[in-house]
Coordinates of C-alpha atoms in Angstrom, one line a residue:
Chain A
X22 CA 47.6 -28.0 -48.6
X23 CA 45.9 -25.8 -50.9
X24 CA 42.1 -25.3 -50.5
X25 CA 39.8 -23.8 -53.1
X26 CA 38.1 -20.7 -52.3
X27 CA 34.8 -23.3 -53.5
X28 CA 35.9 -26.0 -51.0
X29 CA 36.2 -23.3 -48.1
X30 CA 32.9 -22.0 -48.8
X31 CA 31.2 -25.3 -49.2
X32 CA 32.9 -26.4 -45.7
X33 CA 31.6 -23.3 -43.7
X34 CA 28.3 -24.1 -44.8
X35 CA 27.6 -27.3 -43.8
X36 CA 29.4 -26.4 -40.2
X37 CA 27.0 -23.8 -39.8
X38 CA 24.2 -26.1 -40.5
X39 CA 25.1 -28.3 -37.9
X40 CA 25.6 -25.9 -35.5
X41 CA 22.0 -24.4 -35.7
X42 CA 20.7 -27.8 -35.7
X43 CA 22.0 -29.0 -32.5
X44 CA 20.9 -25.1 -31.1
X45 CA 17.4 -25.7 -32.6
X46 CA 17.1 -29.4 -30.8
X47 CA 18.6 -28.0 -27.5
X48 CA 15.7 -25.1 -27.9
X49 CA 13.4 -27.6 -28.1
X50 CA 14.2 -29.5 -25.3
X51 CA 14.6 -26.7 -23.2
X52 CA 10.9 -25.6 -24.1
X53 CA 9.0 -28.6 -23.4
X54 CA 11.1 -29.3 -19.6
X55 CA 9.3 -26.2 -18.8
X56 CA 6.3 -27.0 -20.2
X57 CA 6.4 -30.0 -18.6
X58 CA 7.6 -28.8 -15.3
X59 CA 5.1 -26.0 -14.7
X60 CA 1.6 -24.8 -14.6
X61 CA 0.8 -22.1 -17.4
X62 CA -0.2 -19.6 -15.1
X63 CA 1.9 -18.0 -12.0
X64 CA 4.0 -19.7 -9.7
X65 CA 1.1 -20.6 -6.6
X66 CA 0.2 -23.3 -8.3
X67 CA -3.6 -22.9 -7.9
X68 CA -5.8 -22.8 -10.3
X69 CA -9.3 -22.0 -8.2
X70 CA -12.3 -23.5 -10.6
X71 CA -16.1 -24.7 -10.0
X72 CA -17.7 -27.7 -10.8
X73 CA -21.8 -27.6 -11.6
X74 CA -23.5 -30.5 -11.4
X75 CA -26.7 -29.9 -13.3
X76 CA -28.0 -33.5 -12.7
X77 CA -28.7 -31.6 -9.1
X78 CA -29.7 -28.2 -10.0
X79 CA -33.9 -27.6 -9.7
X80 CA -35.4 -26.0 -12.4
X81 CA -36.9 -23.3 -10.3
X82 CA -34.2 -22.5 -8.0
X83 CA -32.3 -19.2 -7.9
X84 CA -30.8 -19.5 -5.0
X85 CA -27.3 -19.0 -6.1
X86 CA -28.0 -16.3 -8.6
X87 CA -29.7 -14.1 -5.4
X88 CA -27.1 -15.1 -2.8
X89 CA -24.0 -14.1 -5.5
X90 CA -26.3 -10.9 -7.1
X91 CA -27.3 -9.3 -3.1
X92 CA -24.0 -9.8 -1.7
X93 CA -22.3 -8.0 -5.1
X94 CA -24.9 -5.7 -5.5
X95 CA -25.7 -6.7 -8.8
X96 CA -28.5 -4.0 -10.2
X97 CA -31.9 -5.9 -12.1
X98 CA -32.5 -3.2 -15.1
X99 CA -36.2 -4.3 -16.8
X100 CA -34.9 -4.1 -20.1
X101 CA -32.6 -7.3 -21.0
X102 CA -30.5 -4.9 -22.9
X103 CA -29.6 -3.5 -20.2
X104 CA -29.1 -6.4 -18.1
X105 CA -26.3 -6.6 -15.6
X106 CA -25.7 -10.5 -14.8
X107 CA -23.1 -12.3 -12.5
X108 CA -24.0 -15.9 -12.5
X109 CA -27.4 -16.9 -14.5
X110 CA -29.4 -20.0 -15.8
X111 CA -29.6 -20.3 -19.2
X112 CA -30.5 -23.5 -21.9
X113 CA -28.2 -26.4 -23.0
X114 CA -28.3 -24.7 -26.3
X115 CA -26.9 -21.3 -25.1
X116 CA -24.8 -22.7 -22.5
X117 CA -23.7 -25.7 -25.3
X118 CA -24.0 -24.6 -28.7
X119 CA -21.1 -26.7 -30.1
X120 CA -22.2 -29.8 -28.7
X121 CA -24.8 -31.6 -31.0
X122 CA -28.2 -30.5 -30.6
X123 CA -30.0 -32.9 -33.1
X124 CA -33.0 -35.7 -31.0
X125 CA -31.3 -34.3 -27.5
X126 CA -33.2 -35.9 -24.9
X127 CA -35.9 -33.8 -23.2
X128 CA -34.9 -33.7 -19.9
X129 CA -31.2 -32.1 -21.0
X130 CA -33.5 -30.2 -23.3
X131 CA -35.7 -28.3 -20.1
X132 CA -32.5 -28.2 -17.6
X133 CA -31.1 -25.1 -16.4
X134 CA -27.2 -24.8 -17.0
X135 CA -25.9 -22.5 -15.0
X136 CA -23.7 -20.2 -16.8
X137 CA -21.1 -18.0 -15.0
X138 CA -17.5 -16.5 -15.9
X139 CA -15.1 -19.6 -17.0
X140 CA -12.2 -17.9 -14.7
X141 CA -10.0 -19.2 -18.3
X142 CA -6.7 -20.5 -18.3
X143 CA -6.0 -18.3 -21.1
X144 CA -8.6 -15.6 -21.0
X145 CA -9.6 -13.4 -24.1
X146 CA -10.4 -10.4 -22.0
X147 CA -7.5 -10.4 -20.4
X148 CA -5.5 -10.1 -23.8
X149 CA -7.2 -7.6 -25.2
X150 CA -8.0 -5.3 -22.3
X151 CA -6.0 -2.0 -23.4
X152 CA -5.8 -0.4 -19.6
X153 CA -4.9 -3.9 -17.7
X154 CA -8.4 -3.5 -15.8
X155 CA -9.0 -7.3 -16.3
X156 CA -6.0 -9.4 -15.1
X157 CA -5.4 -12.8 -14.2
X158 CA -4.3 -13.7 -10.8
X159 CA -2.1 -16.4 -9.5
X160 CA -4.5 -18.7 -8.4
X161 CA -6.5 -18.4 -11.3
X162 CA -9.2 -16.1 -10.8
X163 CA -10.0 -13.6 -13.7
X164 CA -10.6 -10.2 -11.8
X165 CA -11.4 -7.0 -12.7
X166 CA -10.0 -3.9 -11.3
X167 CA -13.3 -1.5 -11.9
X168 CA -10.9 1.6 -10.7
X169 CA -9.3 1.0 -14.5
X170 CA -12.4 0.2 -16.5
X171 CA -12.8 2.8 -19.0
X172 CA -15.7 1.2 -20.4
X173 CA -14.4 0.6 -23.9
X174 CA -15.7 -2.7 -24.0
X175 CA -13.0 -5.1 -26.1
X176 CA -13.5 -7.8 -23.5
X177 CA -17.2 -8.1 -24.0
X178 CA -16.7 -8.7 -27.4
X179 CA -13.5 -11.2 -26.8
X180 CA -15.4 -12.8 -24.0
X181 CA -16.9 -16.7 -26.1
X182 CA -19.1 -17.0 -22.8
X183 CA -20.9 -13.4 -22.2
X184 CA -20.2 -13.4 -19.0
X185 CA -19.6 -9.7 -18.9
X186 CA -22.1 -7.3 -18.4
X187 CA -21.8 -3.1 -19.3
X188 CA -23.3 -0.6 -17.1
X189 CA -25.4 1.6 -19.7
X190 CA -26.9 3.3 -16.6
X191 CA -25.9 4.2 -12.9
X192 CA -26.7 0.9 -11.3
X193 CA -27.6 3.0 -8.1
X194 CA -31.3 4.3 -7.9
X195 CA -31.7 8.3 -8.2
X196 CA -31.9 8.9 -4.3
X197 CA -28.9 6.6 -4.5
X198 CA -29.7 4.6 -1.5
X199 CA -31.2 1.5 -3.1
X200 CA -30.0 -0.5 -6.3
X201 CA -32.1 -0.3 -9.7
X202 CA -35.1 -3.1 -9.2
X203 CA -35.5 -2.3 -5.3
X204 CA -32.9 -4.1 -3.8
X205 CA -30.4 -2.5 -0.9
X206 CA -27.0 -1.8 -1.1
X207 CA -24.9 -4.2 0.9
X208 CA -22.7 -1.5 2.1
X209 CA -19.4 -4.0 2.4
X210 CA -18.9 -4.2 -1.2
X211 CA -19.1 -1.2 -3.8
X212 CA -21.5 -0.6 -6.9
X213 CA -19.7 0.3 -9.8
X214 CA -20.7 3.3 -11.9
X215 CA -22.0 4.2 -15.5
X216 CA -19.6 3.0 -18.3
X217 CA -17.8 0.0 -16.2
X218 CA -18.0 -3.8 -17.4
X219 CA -18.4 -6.2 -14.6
X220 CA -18.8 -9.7 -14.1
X221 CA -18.5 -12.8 -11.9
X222 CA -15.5 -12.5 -9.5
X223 CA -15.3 -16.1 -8.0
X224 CA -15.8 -14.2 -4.8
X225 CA -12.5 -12.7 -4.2
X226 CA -13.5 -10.7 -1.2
X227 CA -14.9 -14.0 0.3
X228 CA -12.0 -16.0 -0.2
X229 CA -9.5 -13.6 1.6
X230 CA -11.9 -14.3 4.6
X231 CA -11.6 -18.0 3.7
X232 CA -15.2 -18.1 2.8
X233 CA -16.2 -20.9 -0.2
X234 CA -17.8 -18.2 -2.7
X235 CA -21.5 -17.2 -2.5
X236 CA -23.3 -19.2 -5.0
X237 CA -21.4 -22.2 -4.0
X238 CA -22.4 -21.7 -0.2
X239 CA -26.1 -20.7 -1.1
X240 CA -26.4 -24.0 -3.2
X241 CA -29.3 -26.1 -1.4
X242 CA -28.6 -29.1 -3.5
X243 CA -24.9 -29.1 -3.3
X244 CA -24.8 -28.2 -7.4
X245 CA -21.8 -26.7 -6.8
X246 CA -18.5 -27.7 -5.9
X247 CA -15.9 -25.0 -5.6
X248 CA -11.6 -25.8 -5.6
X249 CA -8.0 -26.3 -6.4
X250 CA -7.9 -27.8 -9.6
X251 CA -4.2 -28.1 -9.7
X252 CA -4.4 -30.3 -6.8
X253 CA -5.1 -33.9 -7.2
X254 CA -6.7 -34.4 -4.0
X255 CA -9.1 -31.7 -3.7
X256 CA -12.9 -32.9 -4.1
X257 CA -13.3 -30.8 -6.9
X258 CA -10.7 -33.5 -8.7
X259 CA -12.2 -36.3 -7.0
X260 CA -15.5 -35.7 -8.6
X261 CA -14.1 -35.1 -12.4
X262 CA -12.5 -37.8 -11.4
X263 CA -15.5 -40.2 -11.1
X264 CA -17.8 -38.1 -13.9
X265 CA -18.0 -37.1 -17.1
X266 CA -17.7 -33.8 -17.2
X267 CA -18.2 -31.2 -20.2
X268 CA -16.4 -27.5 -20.3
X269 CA -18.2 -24.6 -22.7
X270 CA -16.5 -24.4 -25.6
X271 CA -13.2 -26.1 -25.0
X272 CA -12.4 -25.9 -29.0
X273 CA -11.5 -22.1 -28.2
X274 CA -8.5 -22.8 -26.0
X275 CA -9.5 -20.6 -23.6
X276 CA -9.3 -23.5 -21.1
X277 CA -12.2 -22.8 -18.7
X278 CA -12.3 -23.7 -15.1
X279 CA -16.0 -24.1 -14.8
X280 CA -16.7 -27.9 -15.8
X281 CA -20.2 -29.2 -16.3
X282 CA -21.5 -32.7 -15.2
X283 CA -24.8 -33.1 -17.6
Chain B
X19 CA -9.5 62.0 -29.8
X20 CA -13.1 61.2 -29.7
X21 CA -15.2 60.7 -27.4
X22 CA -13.1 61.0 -24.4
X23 CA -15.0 61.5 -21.8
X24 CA -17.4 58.9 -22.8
X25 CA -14.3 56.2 -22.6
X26 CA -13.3 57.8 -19.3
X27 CA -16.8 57.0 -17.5
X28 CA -16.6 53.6 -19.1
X29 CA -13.2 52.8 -17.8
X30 CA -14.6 54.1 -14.3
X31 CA -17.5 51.8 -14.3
X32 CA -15.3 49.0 -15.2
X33 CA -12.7 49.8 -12.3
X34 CA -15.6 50.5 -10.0
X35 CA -17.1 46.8 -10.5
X36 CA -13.7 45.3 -10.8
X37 CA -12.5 46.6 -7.1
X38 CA -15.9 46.3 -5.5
X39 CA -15.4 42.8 -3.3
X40 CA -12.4 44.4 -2.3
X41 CA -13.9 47.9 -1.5
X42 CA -16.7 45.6 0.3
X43 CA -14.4 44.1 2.2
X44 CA -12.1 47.1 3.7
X45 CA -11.5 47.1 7.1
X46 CA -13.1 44.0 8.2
X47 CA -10.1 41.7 9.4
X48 CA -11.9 38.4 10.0
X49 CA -10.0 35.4 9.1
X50 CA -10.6 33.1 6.0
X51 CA -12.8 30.7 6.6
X52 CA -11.4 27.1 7.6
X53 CA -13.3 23.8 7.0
X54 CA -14.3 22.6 9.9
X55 CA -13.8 18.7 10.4
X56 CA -15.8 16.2 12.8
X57 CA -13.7 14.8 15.3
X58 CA -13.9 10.3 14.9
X59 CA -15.7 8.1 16.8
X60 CA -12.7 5.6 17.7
X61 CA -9.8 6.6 19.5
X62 CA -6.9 6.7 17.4
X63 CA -6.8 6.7 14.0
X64 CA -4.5 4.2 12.3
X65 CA -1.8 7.0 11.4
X66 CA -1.1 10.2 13.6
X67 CA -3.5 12.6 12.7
X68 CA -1.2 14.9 10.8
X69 CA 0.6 11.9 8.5
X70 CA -3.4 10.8 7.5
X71 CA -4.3 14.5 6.8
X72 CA -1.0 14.9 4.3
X73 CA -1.1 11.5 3.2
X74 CA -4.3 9.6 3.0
X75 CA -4.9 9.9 -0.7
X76 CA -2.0 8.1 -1.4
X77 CA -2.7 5.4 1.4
X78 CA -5.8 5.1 -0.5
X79 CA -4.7 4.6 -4.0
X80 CA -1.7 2.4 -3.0
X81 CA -4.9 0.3 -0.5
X82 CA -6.7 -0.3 -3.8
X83 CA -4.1 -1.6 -6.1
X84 CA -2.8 -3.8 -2.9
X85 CA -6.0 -5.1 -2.5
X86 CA -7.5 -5.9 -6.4
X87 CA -4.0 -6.6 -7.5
X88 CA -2.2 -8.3 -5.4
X89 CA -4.7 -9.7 -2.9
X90 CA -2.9 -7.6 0.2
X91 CA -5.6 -6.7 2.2
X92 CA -4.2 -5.7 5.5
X93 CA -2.0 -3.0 6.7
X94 CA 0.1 -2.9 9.4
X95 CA 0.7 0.8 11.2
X96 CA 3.9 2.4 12.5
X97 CA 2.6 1.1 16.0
X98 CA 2.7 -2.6 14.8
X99 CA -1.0 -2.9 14.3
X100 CA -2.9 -4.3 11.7
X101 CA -6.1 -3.0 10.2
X102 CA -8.0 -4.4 7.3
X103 CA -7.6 -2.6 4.3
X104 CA -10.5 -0.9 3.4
X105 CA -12.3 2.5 2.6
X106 CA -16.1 1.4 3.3
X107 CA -15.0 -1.2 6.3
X108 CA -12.1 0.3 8.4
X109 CA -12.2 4.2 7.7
X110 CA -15.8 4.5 7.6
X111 CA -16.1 2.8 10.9
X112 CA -15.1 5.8 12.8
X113 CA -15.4 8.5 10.3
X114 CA -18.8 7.4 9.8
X115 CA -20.1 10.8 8.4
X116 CA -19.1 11.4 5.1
X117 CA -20.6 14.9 4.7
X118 CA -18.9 16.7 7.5
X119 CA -15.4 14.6 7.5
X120 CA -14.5 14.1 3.8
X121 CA -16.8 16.8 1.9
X122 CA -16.3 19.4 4.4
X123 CA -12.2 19.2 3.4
X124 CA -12.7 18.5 0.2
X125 CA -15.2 21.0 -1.0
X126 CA -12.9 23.6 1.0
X127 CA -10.2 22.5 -1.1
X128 CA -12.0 22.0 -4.1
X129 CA -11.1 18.6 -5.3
X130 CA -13.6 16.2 -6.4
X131 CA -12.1 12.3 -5.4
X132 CA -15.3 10.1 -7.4
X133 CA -15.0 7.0 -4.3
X134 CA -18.4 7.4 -3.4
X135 CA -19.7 6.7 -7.0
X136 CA -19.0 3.1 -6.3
X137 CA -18.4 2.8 -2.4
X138 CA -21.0 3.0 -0.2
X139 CA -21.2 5.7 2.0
X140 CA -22.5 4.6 5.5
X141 CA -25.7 5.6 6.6
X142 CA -25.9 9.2 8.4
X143 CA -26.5 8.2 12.1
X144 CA -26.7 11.6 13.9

């Protein structure tokens, strides 16, 4: 049979079609198994996150922020622009500012929220951090590494939360045996140095030595619930489970691990 | 040619001044001056002396990325022993003096390793 050049051309065509058709559904499939089939982040598993209960938190207490700033030597500088902060309180506004704040009741109005770093699921410092200082680990914790800070300070400014702080001065008084604002140096853990970011490290050092981080041990009202969030059983699931609970800016994707009860 | 013998006391002055630590130093034999390191308070360090003298800055650096990076905090010797890794918290321990064990080696040698602007030095004892 003869076959127009047309009629070949026309035939080829359509064939092709189908062919990356059934590829593109096959992709497809392929893609959302794993979605399905896996947590986003490493292969552990874990995903380590805190709940805070600020029904329970007192208005006055700083327990936490002492515990977590002493045992991290955290420096207090007198100027807030200079201010070097781990975990601190701050207002539902601040803490919330895309949640309404139109007639918000008083007592939400006067609470502290505790504000720390989120430990993301898909962190914003860790994508833009040019020397890999800042890097995710598998069980979810958003670390630094403050031997590769070079101070340029993209993850400040990627960070939705603030929850990093730059060292515009030597956090270490002249003499060099005290921190700046009169507090000692717990010898176990390091200062950093002029021109490092730091922030909240979900007590890395702690857990290693299967301790429940600082603030969370320090808590006298029991604000603070610390665990697996990837694991169903874990009393930090339990009590999401049984309260409403809020995240800071969820609309960002950065999926936070700190949850809020209000 | 000018002023000759003006450029030949010049170049004498400047060949006096150039050779005088040497000239200073003729006929005294004494040996160069070695750093001198404090013996540690523990026993037995957790490498032979001689591996942690050629190799402890790179036991160090790999320590840190072991135990930031990868959460790997404890190292186990040639010996089968395992010791926590850590600058401030194992080393320190028995090389508690930080002046006359690492600065005494490392001003001799003239390199200028910046732990200490983070890590805390223990406290001088003796």
């Amino acid at each position: 049979m003869e076959e127009s050049r047309r009629d070949f051309l026309k035939k080829a065509g359509m064939g092709s079609l189908i062919g990356l058709g059934v590829f593109k559904t096959l992709d497809k499939i392929g893609v959302e198994d794993a979605f399905a089939s896996s947590t986003k982040e490493g292969t552990s598993g874990t995903r380590l996150g805190l709940v805070v209960d600020a029904r329970k938190c007192k208005a006055g207490c700083t327990e936490c922020i002492n515990a977590c700033h002493a045992i991290h030597n955290v420096p207090k500088f007198e100027d807030p622009k200079d201010e070097v902060k781990w975990i601190w309180k701050d207002g539902y506004h601040n803490v919330f500012p895309s949640k309404s704040g139109q007639f918000i009741d008083d007592e939400t109005k006067e609470k502290p929220f505790m504000a720390l770093c989120n430990h993301c699921e898909d962190p914003p410092c860790v994508r833009v951090c040019p020397t890999k200082a800042t890097f995710k680990r598998e069980d979810g914790i958003v670390l630094m590494d403050f031997h590769r800070c070079i101070g340029c300070r993209f993850c400040m400014a990627a960070c939705p939360y603030g929850s990093r702080s730059f060292n515009w001065n030597n956090p270490r008084q002249k003499d060099g045996n005290k921190l700046v604002g009169g507090k000692d140096i717990d010898p176990s853990f390091p200062t950093r140095e002029r021109g490092v970011v730091e922030k909240c490290n979900l007590c890395a050092e702690r857990l290693a030595k299967n301790l429940i981080p600082a603030c969370v041990e320090a808590c006298p009202e029991g604000a603070l619930v610390f665990g697996d969030l990837n694991n169903p059983n874990s009393k930090i699931r339990q009590i999401l489970k049984s309260n409403h609970s809020i995240q800071r800016k969820p609309e960002l994707g950065t999926g936070p691990s700190v949850f809020y009860i209000v | 040619m000018y002023d000759t013998g003006k450029i030949l006391i010049g170049v004498a002055i400047f060949l006096i001044i150039a050779i005088f630590p040497f000239l200073l130093g003729v006929g005294d034999s004494s040996q160069a001056p070695h750093p001198v390191v404090l013996k540690a308070a523990g026993e037995q360090c957790i490498e032979s002396a001689a591996y942690m003298r050629a190799n402890h800055m790179q036991m160090l650096d790999q320590w840190r990325d072991d135990v930031v990076r990868n959460n790997d905090r404890t190292y186990t010797n040639t010996s089968g022993k395992t010791f926590t890794k850590s600058l401030s918290n194992t080393c320190m321990d028995c090389h508690s003096n930080k002046k006359e064990f690492c600065d005494s080696c490392h001003d001799y040698s003239s390199v200028r390793p910046y732990c200490w602007e983070c890590h805390v030095e223990p406290k001088e004892t003796n």
